[in-house]
Amino acid sequence: MALRRIFTDKEPALHKVCKPVTNFDKKLFQLLDDMKDTLLDANGVGLAAPQVGILRRVVLVDTGDEVLELINPEMVETSGEQVGVEGCLSVPGKYGIVKRPMVAKVKAQDRNGNWFEAEGEELIARCFCHELDHLDGIVYTQVMDRFLTEEELEEM
Ligand code: NI
């Protein structure tokens, strides 16, 4: 088990466009394994590689059933709309109101380079959008309506 440091949105890594993964090798496997440990340790739903300082297009999403490894992910289609609370491991202690699609389908490569599709609803759709944004240097605070107030935070 190896935990990586989670970078905050005060650091440049969170604001860069990430490069595609081209080598599906041991180094990638190590990154994926470390990111999984880091995500589970932090009790997060998703984690993107730039959040651990690696500017590559790699995302993990914990669907509740499994931790999906999404490499070079692309949004295939979205539908519907949801407005709800969103947080980010890189923006500790804060939450915002963000509008997202209700359903999102992504395609991505697995750790062996094979393409697959994954569809998510509600929280998972929100997470797909949030994590893919990270790969383009976008943090939810740039697309949210507003932060939750102190009062709203206390009620959570
Ligand atoms: Ni995030």
PDB file of N, CA, C and O in Angstrom, residues 60-103:
ATOM      1  N   LEU A  60      -9.786   7.539 -11.466  1.00  0.00           N
ATOM      2  CA  LEU A  60     -10.433   6.440 -10.769  1.00  0.00           C
ATOM      3  C   LEU A  60     -11.789   6.899 -10.261  1.00  0.00           C
ATOM      4  O   LEU A  60     -11.919   8.023  -9.777  1.00  0.00           O
ATOM      5  N   VAL A  61     -12.788   6.024 -10.379  1.00  0.00           N
ATOM      6  CA  VAL A  61     -14.117   6.312  -9.849  1.00  0.00           C
ATOM      7  C   VAL A  61     -14.593   5.092  -9.065  1.00  0.00           C
ATOM      8  O   VAL A  61     -14.626   3.978  -9.602  1.00  0.00           O
ATOM      9  N   ASP A  62     -14.944   5.317  -7.792  1.00  0.00           N
ATOM     10  CA  ASP A  62     -15.471   4.238  -6.966  1.00  0.00           C
ATOM     11  C   ASP A  62     -16.982   4.209  -7.113  1.00  0.00           C
ATOM     12  O   ASP A  62     -17.683   5.089  -6.624  1.00  0.00           O
ATOM     13  N   THR A  63     -17.485   3.185  -7.823  1.00  0.00           N
ATOM     14  CA  THR A  63     -18.925   3.115  -8.094  1.00  0.00           C
ATOM     15  C   THR A  63     -19.690   2.519  -6.911  1.00  0.00           C
ATOM     16  O   THR A  63     -20.915   2.448  -6.924  1.00  0.00           O
ATOM     17  N   GLY A  64     -18.963   2.063  -5.907  1.00  0.00           N
ATOM     18  CA  GLY A  64     -19.605   1.356  -4.801  1.00  0.00           C
ATOM     19  C   GLY A  64     -19.432  -0.139  -4.974  1.00  0.00           C
ATOM     20  O   GLY A  64     -19.258  -0.871  -3.996  1.00  0.00           O
ATOM     21  N   ASP A  65     -19.463  -0.600  -6.223  1.00  0.00           N
ATOM     22  CA  ASP A  65     -19.242  -2.016  -6.516  1.00  0.00           C
ATOM     23  C   ASP A  65     -17.771  -2.282  -6.803  1.00  0.00           C
ATOM     24  O   ASP A  65     -17.238  -3.337  -6.484  1.00  0.00           O
ATOM     25  N   GLU A  66     -17.142  -1.309  -7.465  1.00  0.00           N
ATOM     26  CA  GLU A  66     -15.745  -1.497  -7.869  1.00  0.00           C
ATOM     27  C   GLU A  66     -15.096  -0.128  -8.080  1.00  0.00           C
ATOM     28  O   GLU A  66     -15.793   0.877  -8.197  1.00  0.00           O
ATOM     29  N   VAL A  67     -13.771  -0.137  -8.115  1.00  0.00           N
ATOM     30  CA  VAL A  67     -13.060   1.091  -8.446  1.00  0.00           C
ATOM     31  C   VAL A  67     -12.697   1.023  -9.931  1.00  0.00           C
ATOM     32  O   VAL A  67     -11.856   0.217 -10.345  1.00  0.00           O
ATOM     33  N   LEU A  68     -13.389   1.832 -10.723  1.00  0.00           N
ATOM     34  CA  LEU A  68     -13.158   1.859 -12.169  1.00  0.00           C
ATOM     35  C   LEU A  68     -11.862   2.591 -12.473  1.00  0.00           C
ATOM     36  O   LEU A  68     -11.615   3.676 -11.946  1.00  0.00           O
ATOM     37  N   GLU A  69     -11.054   2.002 -13.323  1.00  0.00           N
ATOM     38  CA  GLU A  69      -9.844   2.663 -13.807  1.00  0.00           C
ATOM     39  C   GLU A  69     -10.120   3.185 -15.209  1.00  0.00           C
ATOM     40  O   GLU A  69     -10.367   2.395 -16.133  1.00  0.00           O
ATOM     41  N   LEU A  70     -10.129   4.485 -15.364  1.00  0.00           N
ATOM     42  CA  LEU A  70     -10.436   5.110 -16.650  1.00  0.00           C
ATOM     43  C   LEU A  70      -9.179   5.790 -17.175  1.00  0.00           C
ATOM     44  O   LEU A  70      -8.712   6.783 -16.609  1.00  0.00           O
ATOM     45  N   ILE A  71      -8.637   5.239 -18.253  1.00  0.00           N
ATOM     46  CA  ILE A  71      -7.418   5.786 -18.842  1.00  0.00           C
ATOM     47  C   ILE A  71      -7.769   6.402 -20.187  1.00  0.00           C
ATOM     48  O   ILE A  71      -8.489   5.790 -20.992  1.00  0.00           O
ATOM     49  N   ASN A  72      -7.309   7.618 -20.397  1.00  0.00           N
ATOM     50  CA  ASN A  72      -7.660   8.403 -21.589  1.00  0.00           C
ATOM     51  C   ASN A  72      -9.175   8.493 -21.787  1.00  0.00           C
ATOM     52  O   ASN A  72      -9.681   8.297 -22.898  1.00  0.00           O
ATOM     53  N   PRO A  73      -9.923   8.789 -20.709  1.00  0.00           N
ATOM     54  CA  PRO A  73     -11.384   8.779 -20.810  1.00  0.00           C
ATOM     55  C   PRO A  73     -11.916   9.925 -21.658  1.00  0.00           C
ATOM     56  O   PRO A  73     -11.330  11.013 -21.692  1.00  0.00           O
ATOM     57  N   GLU A  74     -13.025   9.638 -22.338  1.00  0.00           N
ATOM     58  CA  GLU A  74     -13.733  10.657 -23.126  1.00  0.00           C
ATOM     59  C   GLU A  74     -15.217  10.535 -22.836  1.00  0.00           C
ATOM     60  O   GLU A  74     -15.735   9.430 -22.709  1.00  0.00           O
ATOM     61  N   MET A  75     -15.892  11.679 -22.771  1.00  0.00           N
ATOM     62  CA  MET A  75     -17.336  11.671 -22.592  1.00  0.00           C
ATOM     63  C   MET A  75     -17.966  11.254 -23.913  1.00  0.00           C
ATOM     64  O   MET A  75     -17.639  11.791 -24.971  1.00  0.00           O
ATOM     65  N   VAL A  76     -18.848  10.261 -23.877  1.00  0.00           N
ATOM     66  CA  VAL A  76     -19.523   9.785 -25.088  1.00  0.00           C
ATOM     67  C   VAL A  76     -20.872  10.468 -25.225  1.00  0.00           C
ATOM     68  O   VAL A  76     -21.227  10.969 -26.287  1.00  0.00           O
ATOM     69  N   GLU A  77     -21.661  10.448 -24.157  1.00  0.00           N
ATOM     70  CA  GLU A  77     -22.932  11.173 -24.183  1.00  0.00           C
ATOM     71  C   GLU A  77     -23.410  11.464 -22.781  1.00  0.00           C
ATOM     72  O   GLU A  77     -23.042  10.768 -21.827  1.00  0.00           O
ATOM     73  N   THR A  78     -24.210  12.501 -22.681  1.00  0.00           N
ATOM     74  CA  THR A  78     -24.804  12.869 -21.399  1.00  0.00           C
ATOM     75  C   THR A  78     -26.280  13.168 -21.636  1.00  0.00           C
ATOM     76  O   THR A  78     -26.675  13.504 -22.749  1.00  0.00           O
ATOM     77  N   SER A  79     -27.082  13.007 -20.577  1.00  0.00           N
ATOM     78  CA  SER A  79     -28.492  13.382 -20.686  1.00  0.00           C
ATOM     79  C   SER A  79     -29.022  13.796 -19.326  1.00  0.00           C
ATOM     80  O   SER A  79     -28.481  13.423 -18.282  1.00  0.00           O
ATOM     81  N   GLY A  80     -30.093  14.559 -19.358  1.00  0.00           N
ATOM     82  CA  GLY A  80     -30.737  15.007 -18.132  1.00  0.00           C
ATOM     83  C   GLY A  80     -29.911  16.041 -17.395  1.00  0.00           C
ATOM     84  O   GLY A  80     -28.918  16.559 -17.920  1.00  0.00           O
ATOM     85  N   GLU A  81     -30.337  16.313 -16.185  1.00  0.00           N
ATOM     86  CA  GLU A  81     -29.705  17.372 -15.405  1.00  0.00           C
ATOM     87  C   GLU A  81     -29.930  17.109 -13.929  1.00  0.00           C
ATOM     88  O   GLU A  81     -30.956  16.587 -13.533  1.00  0.00           O
ATOM     89  N   GLN A  82     -28.942  17.445 -13.127  1.00  0.00           N
ATOM     90  CA  GLN A  82     -29.078  17.388 -11.665  1.00  0.00           C
ATOM     91  C   GLN A  82     -28.333  18.585 -11.091  1.00  0.00           C
ATOM     92  O   GLN A  82     -27.300  18.995 -11.612  1.00  0.00           O
ATOM     93  N   VAL A  83     -28.905  19.135 -10.043  1.00  0.00           N
ATOM     94  CA  VAL A  83     -28.237  20.218  -9.338  1.00  0.00           C
ATOM     95  C   VAL A  83     -28.009  19.722  -7.919  1.00  0.00           C
ATOM     96  O   VAL A  83     -28.958  19.348  -7.233  1.00  0.00           O
ATOM     97  N   GLY A  84     -26.749  19.672  -7.500  1.00  0.00           N
ATOM     98  CA  GLY A  84     -26.488  19.113  -6.183  1.00  0.00           C
ATOM     99  C   GLY A  84     -25.141  19.505  -5.628  1.00  0.00           C
ATOM    100  O   GLY A  84     -24.401  20.284  -6.226  1.00  0.00           O
ATOM    101  N   VAL A  85     -24.854  18.922  -4.464  1.00  0.00           N
ATOM    102  CA  VAL A  85     -23.651  19.272  -3.715  1.00  0.00           C
ATOM    103  C   VAL A  85     -22.463  18.464  -4.222  1.00  0.00           C
ATOM    104  O   VAL A  85     -22.582  17.279  -4.506  1.00  0.00           O
ATOM    105  N   GLU A  86     -21.353  19.150  -4.350  1.00  0.00           N
ATOM    106  CA  GLU A  86     -20.147  18.502  -4.853  1.00  0.00           C
ATOM    107  C   GLU A  86     -18.947  18.959  -4.025  1.00  0.00           C
ATOM    108  O   GLU A  86     -18.849  20.117  -3.635  1.00  0.00           O
ATOM    109  N   GLY A  87     -18.040  18.020  -3.785  1.00  0.00           N
ATOM    110  CA  GLY A  87     -16.800  18.354  -3.094  1.00  0.00           C
ATOM    111  C   GLY A  87     -15.626  17.785  -3.866  1.00  0.00           C
ATOM    112  O   GLY A  87     -15.803  17.115  -4.884  1.00  0.00           O
ATOM    113  N   CYS A  88     -14.428  18.065  -3.395  1.00  0.00           N
ATOM    114  CA  CYS A  88     -13.228  17.595  -4.078  1.00  0.00           C
ATOM    115  C   CYS A  88     -12.132  17.415  -3.039  1.00  0.00           C
ATOM    116  O   CYS A  88     -11.955  18.283  -2.171  1.00  0.00           O
ATOM    117  N   LEU A  89     -11.406  16.311  -3.124  1.00  0.00           N
ATOM    118  CA  LEU A  89     -10.314  16.062  -2.182  1.00  0.00           C
ATOM    119  C   LEU A  89      -9.250  17.157  -2.258  1.00  0.00           C
ATOM    120  O   LEU A  89      -8.506  17.352  -1.297  1.00  0.00           O
ATOM    121  N   SER A  90      -9.203  17.868  -3.385  1.00  0.00           N
ATOM    122  CA  SER A  90      -8.213  18.938  -3.545  1.00  0.00           C
ATOM    123  C   SER A  90      -8.714  20.293  -3.046  1.00  0.00           C
ATOM    124  O   SER A  90      -7.984  21.280  -3.104  1.00  0.00           O
ATOM    125  N   VAL A  91      -9.976  20.314  -2.610  1.00  0.00           N
ATOM    126  CA  VAL A  91     -10.553  21.548  -2.050  1.00  0.00           C
ATOM    127  C   VAL A  91     -11.129  21.184  -0.681  1.00  0.00           C
ATOM    128  O   VAL A  91     -12.339  21.148  -0.483  1.00  0.00           O
ATOM    129  N   PRO A  92     -10.242  20.885   0.285  1.00  0.00           N
ATOM    130  CA  PRO A  92     -10.701  20.320   1.557  1.00  0.00           C
ATOM    131  C   PRO A  92     -11.601  21.268   2.339  1.00  0.00           C
ATOM    132  O   PRO A  92     -11.374  22.480   2.362  1.00  0.00           O
ATOM    133  N   GLY A  93     -12.637  20.668   2.938  1.00  0.00           N
ATOM    134  CA  GLY A  93     -13.502  21.415   3.848  1.00  0.00           C
ATOM    135  C   GLY A  93     -14.561  22.262   3.177  1.00  0.00           C
ATOM    136  O   GLY A  93     -15.337  22.932   3.860  1.00  0.00           O
ATOM    137  N   LYS A  94     -14.600  22.234   1.844  1.00  0.00           N
ATOM    138  CA  LYS A  94     -15.584  23.061   1.149  1.00  0.00           C
ATOM    139  C   LYS A  94     -16.469  22.204   0.250  1.00  0.00           C
ATOM    140  O   LYS A  94     -16.053  21.132  -0.206  1.00  0.00           O
ATOM    141  N   TYR A  95     -17.669  22.700   0.011  1.00  0.00           N
ATOM    142  CA  TYR A  95     -18.600  22.047  -0.905  1.00  0.00           C
ATOM    143  C   TYR A  95     -19.317  23.109  -1.701  1.00  0.00           C
ATOM    144  O   TYR A  95     -19.514  24.225  -1.221  1.00  0.00           O
ATOM    145  N   GLY A  96     -19.695  22.761  -2.926  1.00  0.00           N
ATOM    146  CA  GLY A  96     -20.396  23.724  -3.761  1.00  0.00           C
ATOM    147  C   GLY A  96     -21.617  23.108  -4.401  1.00  0.00           C
ATOM    148  O   GLY A  96     -21.801  21.891  -4.385  1.00  0.00           O
ATOM    149  N   ILE A  97     -22.454  23.979  -4.953  1.00  0.00           N
ATOM    150  CA  ILE A  97     -23.631  23.545  -5.714  1.00  0.00           C
ATOM    151  C   ILE A  97     -23.235  23.559  -7.192  1.00  0.00           C
ATOM    152  O   ILE A  97     -22.830  24.601  -7.719  1.00  0.00           O
ATOM    153  N   VAL A  98     -23.346  22.385  -7.825  1.00  0.00           N
ATOM    154  CA  VAL A  98     -22.923  22.270  -9.225  1.00  0.00           C
ATOM    155  C   VAL A  98     -24.002  21.572 -10.041  1.00  0.00           C
ATOM    156  O   VAL A  98     -24.552  20.550  -9.609  1.00  0.00           O
ATOM    157  N   LYS A  99     -24.287  22.124 -11.216  1.00  0.00           N
ATOM    158  CA  LYS A  99     -25.225  21.498 -12.138  1.00  0.00           C
ATOM    159  C   LYS A  99     -24.468  20.520 -13.037  1.00  0.00           C
ATOM    160  O   LYS A  99     -23.438  20.874 -13.614  1.00  0.00           O
ATOM    161  N   ARG A 100     -24.955  19.293 -13.110  1.00  0.00           N
ATOM    162  CA  ARG A 100     -24.336  18.246 -13.928  1.00  0.00           C
ATOM    163  C   ARG A 100     -25.426  17.462 -14.651  1.00  0.00           C
ATOM    164  O   ARG A 100     -26.588  17.499 -14.233  1.00  0.00           O
ATOM    165  N   PRO A 101     -25.054  16.691 -15.691  1.00  0.00           N
ATOM    166  CA  PRO A 101     -26.038  15.796 -16.295  1.00  0.00           C
ATOM    167  C   PRO A 101     -26.428  14.671 -15.328  1.00  0.00           C
ATOM    168  O   PRO A 101     -25.644  14.314 -14.447  1.00  0.00           O
ATOM    169  N   MET A 102     -27.622  14.137 -15.495  1.00  0.00           N
ATOM    170  CA  MET A 102     -28.104  13.052 -14.627  1.00  0.00           C
ATOM    171  C   MET A 102     -27.481  11.715 -15.019  1.00  0.00           C
ATOM    172  O   MET A 102     -27.256  10.853 -14.176  1.00  0.00           O
ATOM    173  N   VAL A 103     -27.207  11.574 -16.323  1.00  0.00           N
ATOM    174  CA  VAL A 103     -26.620  10.336 -16.832  1.00  0.00           C
ATOM    175  C   VAL A 103     -25.408  10.706 -17.685  1.00  0.00           C
ATOM    176  O   VAL A 103     -25.463  11.670 -18.457  1.00  0.00           O
TER     177      VAL A 103
END
